[in-house]
Amino acid sequence: MPERLVVIGGDAAGMSAASQARRRRPDDLEIVALEKGSWTSYSACGIPYLVGGDVASLDDLVARSPQTFRDAFRIDVRLRSEAMAIDLDARTVEVRDHEHDRTYALGFDVLHIATGAHPMRPPLPGIDGADIHGVQTLDDAAHLLDHVTSKQVDIRESRVVIVGGGYIGLEMAEAFVRRGADTTVVTSTAQPLNLFDPDIGELVGDAMRAHGITVRCNERVTTFEETGRRTTLVHTDAGDPPIEADLVVLGMGVGPNAGLARDAGLATGDRGAISTDRRQRTSAEGVYAAGDCCESFDRVTGRRVYVALGTVANKQGRVAGINIGGGYATFPGVIGTAVTKLCALEVARTGVSEREAVEAGFEYVAVTIDSTTRAGYFPGTQPIRVKMLAEKKSGHVIGAQIIGQEGAAKRIDVIATAITAGMTADEMTALDLSYAPPFAPVWDPVLIAARKAAEALADAGQA
């Protein structure tokens, strides 16, 4: 009788593991995947672009349908099936089948937990109002899109309030500005994109305002009040008057959806995320975890961290699936590389910010340079700013941030590669990067930043 693998979660970390396990064990492994929603393997990162109109339909965000997994991978995908409890001793999962209104116990030999993240939704008065939306799942997206495209609502005449100034808040603000809505972003931090240094975040805030977005920093939402006229009053700790909204979108970040694992007795770590080893094994034999519900290892600081990114979820899921299938794979960790945009403005980061460098105990130099995305004389060239951090003792590049127009942000990948390879700023200056006037100046902005960092290290007596 074949072993049974039960996968909890039908998105990136769950289905990538299930697919890898099937490839390595085509005949002797039964695979059951439980998904409490209505879709599998979809891009939640694409939701803002669906709302903004860049993506034509919700189905375009689905990489593989449940039926594809059933037919091509022989995976028993069970939609609207929510895992309610795990019994490690009995090796069972309690499943609530919402489709048929029943509960049953599902046995497993191997378990993979990929329950993802939950949106931060503090218990504020009125937060469950009908016009207050999250953007975590495709079910959320369908609900929000229905509101945006409703014939009863003209979004161009609507007032939209977005709570949160992180990646999702920024991307949703762009979506609604493009729709023509009166858009306000409320964030409790001193500037948008708090994972970036203040000097970069301030530029993002300026760009948001230049695009007609009202940005209210250092404000915490305290209450949502329904008026009965399809208007929600958003109260903040700044006092009256409240902000009037026809639609509220919550973009307050996410946390690990690890309660199921914690209640089963599995070890947890940073922010309550599931603890795993390099092979994505949890503290219980035969139980794996991957994605937004579990921890990662920060290759720069050496610490266990919680990083909720789709790129990480896919890689961790693949590692788990290879190991479940009898192979050997490890996940080496993350360096926090991320990118986003606001209309024409692109923003990216990798490694540590100055605040994170201080928290980790680094002594470092930080340099900032201004350049252009193409040769200065070439039509269409745009400004770009690169900030780079290097450790004083070793000279290693430990972080960078980039802000600029088209062609700016993806340059962060060069620096991410250098950090992963353990390169020093001086070594980076010799990188043989491509050059042609339509693509870059003869000294690429990344190389200019590395050169300035190497000079700063020399001035500090560390090079």
Short mmCIF file of C-alpha atoms in Angstrom, two decimals, residues 166-445:
data_model
loop_
_atom_site.label_atom_id
_atom_site.label_comp_id
_atom_site.label_asym_id
_atom_site.label_seq_id
_atom_site.Cartn_x
_atom_site.Cartn_y
_atom_site.Cartn_z
CA GLY A 166 4.27 48.68 2.72
CA TYR A 167 4.57 46.89 -0.62
CA ILE A 168 0.87 46.02 -0.85
CA GLY A 169 -0.20 49.49 0.25
CA LEU A 170 2.00 51.09 -2.41
CA GLU A 171 0.83 48.76 -5.18
CA MET A 172 -2.84 49.13 -4.26
CA ALA A 173 -2.46 52.91 -4.19
CA GLU A 174 -1.15 52.80 -7.76
CA ALA A 175 -4.03 50.52 -8.79
CA PHE A 176 -6.69 52.92 -7.55
CA VAL A 177 -4.94 56.04 -8.83
CA ARG A 178 -4.92 54.44 -12.27
CA ARG A 179 -8.63 53.75 -11.83
CA GLY A 180 -9.14 57.46 -11.16
CA ALA A 181 -10.11 57.14 -7.50
CA ASP A 182 -9.37 59.71 -4.80
CA THR A 183 -6.74 57.71 -2.90
CA THR A 184 -5.37 58.13 0.63
CA VAL A 185 -2.71 55.99 2.29
CA VAL A 186 -2.55 55.91 6.08
CA THR A 187 0.57 54.42 7.64
CA SER A 188 1.76 54.25 11.24
CA THR A 189 5.39 54.60 10.15
CA ALA A 190 7.36 57.79 9.55
CA GLN A 191 7.44 57.20 5.79
CA PRO A 192 6.14 54.59 3.31
CA LEU A 193 8.11 51.38 2.80
CA ASN A 194 9.48 51.14 6.32
CA LEU A 195 11.78 48.27 5.29
CA PHE A 196 13.78 50.87 3.40
CA ASP A 197 15.97 53.54 4.97
CA PRO A 198 14.24 56.88 5.71
CA ASP A 199 16.07 58.74 2.95
CA ILE A 200 14.69 56.32 0.35
CA GLY A 201 11.25 56.09 1.94
CA GLU A 202 10.96 59.87 1.93
CA LEU A 203 11.51 59.92 -1.84
CA VAL A 204 8.79 57.30 -2.25
CA GLY A 205 6.40 59.44 -0.22
CA ASP A 206 7.21 62.46 -2.37
CA ALA A 207 6.51 60.46 -5.53
CA MET A 208 3.19 59.25 -4.14
CA ARG A 209 2.09 62.80 -3.44
CA ALA A 210 3.23 63.87 -6.90
CA HIS A 211 0.87 61.27 -8.35
CA GLY A 212 -2.06 62.70 -6.42
CA ILE A 213 -2.04 60.25 -3.50
CA THR A 214 -2.67 61.70 -0.06
CA VAL A 215 -0.08 60.20 2.32
CA ARG A 216 -0.67 60.40 6.06
CA CYS A 217 2.34 59.13 8.02
CA ASN A 218 2.73 58.50 11.77
CA GLU A 219 -1.01 57.84 12.09
CA ARG A 220 -2.67 54.74 13.48
CA VAL A 221 -6.21 53.80 12.55
CA THR A 222 -8.34 53.40 15.69
CA THR A 223 -11.89 52.78 14.44
CA PHE A 224 -13.89 52.14 11.28
CA GLU A 225 -17.38 53.60 11.52
CA GLU A 226 -20.16 52.73 9.07
CA THR A 227 -22.52 55.63 8.46
CA GLY A 228 -25.32 53.78 6.70
CA ARG A 229 -24.75 55.79 3.51
CA ARG A 230 -22.18 53.42 1.95
CA THR A 231 -19.53 55.58 3.57
CA THR A 232 -16.99 54.44 6.14
CA LEU A 233 -15.42 56.94 8.51
CA VAL A 234 -11.79 56.03 9.21
CA HIS A 235 -10.76 57.41 12.60
CA THR A 236 -7.06 57.73 13.47
CA ASP A 237 -5.09 58.75 16.53
CA ALA A 238 -4.56 62.14 14.87
CA GLY A 239 -8.07 63.03 15.94
CA ASP A 240 -11.01 64.53 14.06
CA PRO A 241 -12.07 64.95 11.40
CA PRO A 242 -12.11 61.28 10.30
CA ILE A 243 -11.29 60.27 6.73
CA GLU A 244 -14.35 59.56 4.63
CA ALA A 245 -14.07 56.43 2.46
CA ASP A 246 -16.29 54.59 0.01
CA LEU A 247 -13.83 51.69 0.05
CA VAL A 248 -11.10 50.64 2.51
CA VAL A 249 -8.26 48.27 1.64
CA LEU A 250 -6.14 46.72 4.36
CA GLY A 251 -2.45 46.48 3.53
CA MET A 252 -0.97 46.24 7.01
CA GLY A 253 1.39 43.39 6.29
CA VAL A 254 1.15 39.71 7.06
CA GLY A 255 2.11 37.23 9.73
CA PRO A 256 2.75 33.48 9.60
CA ASN A 257 -0.40 31.37 9.51
CA ALA A 258 1.18 28.88 11.89
CA GLY A 259 -1.49 28.36 14.54
CA LEU A 260 -2.36 24.89 13.24
CA ALA A 261 1.26 23.78 13.54
CA ARG A 262 1.79 25.45 16.90
CA ASP A 263 -1.33 23.82 18.36
CA ALA A 264 -0.03 20.45 17.17
CA GLY A 265 3.15 20.97 19.18
CA LEU A 266 5.58 21.89 16.40
CA ALA A 267 8.42 24.26 17.30
CA THR A 268 8.05 27.89 16.23
CA GLY A 269 10.46 30.81 16.09
CA ASP A 270 10.60 34.36 14.72
CA ARG A 271 7.15 35.97 14.86
CA GLY A 272 5.67 32.57 15.65
CA ALA A 273 6.63 31.06 12.29
CA ILE A 274 7.25 27.32 12.03
CA SER A 275 10.88 26.37 12.67
CA THR A 276 12.51 24.17 10.04
CA ASP A 277 15.98 22.90 9.24
CA ARG A 278 17.77 23.40 5.93
CA ARG A 279 15.77 20.55 4.37
CA GLN A 280 12.45 22.14 5.43
CA ARG A 281 11.88 19.48 8.12
CA THR A 282 10.01 20.58 11.23
CA SER A 283 10.56 19.42 14.79
CA ALA A 284 8.34 16.35 14.19
CA GLU A 285 9.40 13.30 12.23
CA GLY A 286 7.89 13.13 8.76
CA VAL A 287 6.47 16.66 8.90
CA TYR A 288 7.71 19.39 6.57
CA ALA A 289 6.84 23.07 6.16
CA ALA A 290 7.54 25.77 3.59
CA GLY A 291 6.51 29.23 2.51
CA ASP A 292 4.95 32.13 4.35
CA CYS A 293 4.09 30.03 7.40
CA CYS A 294 7.70 29.20 8.30
CA GLU A 295 11.05 30.75 9.09
CA SER A 296 14.03 31.36 6.84
CA PHE A 297 17.74 31.84 7.49
CA ASP A 298 19.19 35.29 6.82
CA ARG A 299 22.49 34.81 5.04
CA VAL A 300 23.71 38.32 5.89
CA THR A 301 22.94 38.49 9.61
CA GLY A 302 23.06 34.76 10.38
CA ARG A 303 19.71 34.99 12.16
CA ARG A 304 16.46 33.09 11.77
CA VAL A 305 13.94 35.47 10.20
CA TYR A 306 10.41 35.58 8.86
CA VAL A 307 10.24 36.64 5.20
CA ALA A 308 6.92 36.33 3.35
CA LEU A 309 7.79 36.40 -0.35
CA GLY A 310 6.52 34.27 -3.24
CA THR A 311 10.06 33.63 -4.47
CA VAL A 312 11.02 32.14 -1.10
CA ALA A 313 7.82 30.04 -0.92
CA ASN A 314 8.46 28.45 -4.30
CA LYS A 315 12.09 27.63 -3.49
CA GLN A 316 11.32 26.22 -0.05
CA GLY A 317 8.44 24.17 -1.46
CA ARG A 318 10.70 22.70 -4.10
CA VAL A 319 13.29 21.74 -1.46
CA ALA A 320 10.64 20.11 0.72
CA GLY A 321 9.23 18.17 -2.24
CA ILE A 322 12.63 16.84 -3.29
CA ASN A 323 13.29 15.58 0.24
CA ILE A 324 9.81 14.11 0.60
CA GLY A 325 10.38 12.32 -2.71
CA GLY A 326 13.55 10.66 -1.44
CA GLY A 327 16.10 13.10 -2.83
CA TYR A 328 18.37 15.54 -1.05
CA ALA A 329 18.08 19.31 -1.18
CA THR A 330 18.68 22.24 1.15
CA PHE A 331 17.44 25.80 1.26
CA PRO A 332 20.45 28.05 1.92
CA GLY A 333 18.51 31.09 3.10
CA VAL A 334 17.47 34.56 2.02
CA ILE A 335 18.94 38.04 1.77
CA GLY A 336 15.63 39.91 1.59
CA THR A 337 15.65 40.92 -2.06
CA ALA A 338 12.42 42.67 -3.04
CA VAL A 339 11.17 45.07 -5.69
CA THR A 340 8.05 47.13 -6.26
CA LYS A 341 6.84 50.14 -8.23
CA LEU A 342 4.59 53.16 -8.09
CA CYS A 343 3.56 54.15 -11.61
CA ALA A 344 6.91 55.01 -13.27
CA LEU A 345 8.90 54.90 -10.02
CA GLU A 346 10.75 51.65 -9.25
CA VAL A 347 12.12 50.73 -5.83
CA ALA A 348 14.26 47.75 -4.80
CA ARG A 349 16.28 46.47 -1.89
CA THR A 350 18.50 43.56 -0.90
CA GLY A 351 20.51 42.61 2.18
CA VAL A 352 20.19 44.82 5.24
CA SER A 353 19.10 48.42 5.68
CA GLU A 354 21.02 50.74 7.98
CA ARG A 355 18.59 50.03 10.83
CA GLU A 356 18.96 46.29 10.32
CA ALA A 357 22.75 46.59 10.10
CA VAL A 358 22.84 48.35 13.47
CA GLU A 359 20.49 45.77 15.01
CA ALA A 360 22.73 42.95 13.74
CA GLY A 361 25.83 44.60 15.20
CA PHE A 362 27.61 45.49 11.94
CA GLU A 363 30.11 48.31 11.65
CA TYR A 364 29.63 49.57 8.13
CA VAL A 365 29.95 52.36 5.63
CA ALA A 366 26.98 53.62 3.61
CA VAL A 367 27.25 55.51 0.35
CA THR A 368 24.62 56.98 -1.98
CA ILE A 369 25.18 57.86 -5.63
CA ASP A 370 23.05 59.46 -8.33
CA SER A 371 23.39 58.40 -11.94
CA THR A 372 21.27 57.58 -15.01
CA THR A 373 19.73 54.39 -16.34
CA ARG A 374 21.28 54.88 -19.80
CA ALA A 375 24.10 56.93 -21.24
CA GLY A 376 23.42 60.53 -20.29
CA TYR A 377 23.08 61.66 -23.90
CA PHE A 378 20.77 58.79 -24.95
CA PRO A 379 17.04 59.54 -25.41
CA GLY A 380 14.86 58.27 -22.60
CA THR A 381 17.54 58.11 -19.93
CA GLN A 382 16.16 58.44 -16.40
CA PRO A 383 17.66 59.27 -13.00
CA ILE A 384 18.61 56.46 -10.63
CA ARG A 385 19.84 56.52 -7.03
CA VAL A 386 21.78 53.62 -5.51
CA LYS A 387 22.55 53.29 -1.82
CA MET A 388 25.06 50.62 -0.79
CA LEU A 389 26.26 49.31 2.58
CA ALA A 390 29.56 47.49 3.14
CA GLU A 391 30.96 45.97 6.33
CA LYS A 392 34.05 47.75 7.61
CA LYS A 393 36.03 44.73 8.79
CA SER A 394 35.58 42.46 5.78
CA GLY A 395 34.67 44.92 3.03
CA HIS A 396 31.73 42.68 2.09
CA VAL A 397 28.70 44.31 0.54
CA ILE A 398 25.83 43.70 2.99
CA GLY A 399 22.94 45.70 1.60
CA ALA A 400 21.64 48.05 -1.07
CA GLN A 401 18.59 50.04 -2.08
CA ILE A 402 17.71 51.46 -5.49
CA ILE A 403 15.13 54.03 -6.53
CA GLY A 404 14.58 55.37 -10.03
CA GLN A 405 12.60 55.27 -13.23
CA GLU A 406 12.23 52.49 -15.80
CA GLY A 407 15.27 50.23 -15.94
CA ALA A 408 16.40 51.01 -12.40
CA ALA A 409 15.04 48.39 -10.02
CA LYS A 410 16.18 45.12 -11.59
CA ARG A 411 19.78 46.24 -11.17
CA ILE A 412 19.30 45.11 -7.56
CA ASP A 413 19.78 41.54 -8.80
CA VAL A 414 23.44 42.22 -9.56
CA ILE A 415 23.99 43.35 -5.98
CA ALA A 416 21.97 40.43 -4.60
CA THR A 417 24.24 38.08 -6.53
CA ALA A 418 27.33 39.82 -5.18
CA ILE A 419 26.07 39.58 -1.59
CA THR A 420 25.25 35.89 -2.05
CA ALA A 421 28.74 35.29 -3.42
CA GLY A 422 30.33 37.14 -0.50
CA MET A 423 31.95 39.76 -2.70
CA THR A 424 33.64 42.84 -1.34
CA ALA A 425 32.88 46.31 -2.64
CA ASP A 426 36.33 46.40 -4.25
CA GLU A 427 35.71 43.08 -6.01
CA MET A 428 32.39 44.38 -7.30
CA THR A 429 34.07 47.32 -9.05
CA ALA A 430 35.72 44.83 -11.42
CA LEU A 431 32.51 43.06 -12.44
CA ASP A 432 32.38 42.77 -16.23
CA LEU A 433 28.89 44.20 -16.67
CA SER A 434 27.46 44.85 -20.11
CA TYR A 435 27.47 48.30 -21.67
CA ALA A 436 25.73 49.99 -24.56
CA PRO A 437 24.24 53.51 -24.50
CA PRO A 438 20.58 52.32 -24.65
CA PHE A 439 21.07 50.19 -21.53
CA ALA A 440 23.56 51.87 -19.19
CA PRO A 441 26.30 54.47 -18.80
CA VAL A 442 29.80 53.15 -19.40
CA TRP A 443 30.07 52.93 -15.60
CA ASP A 444 26.87 51.23 -14.52
CA PRO A 445 25.26 52.83 -11.43
#
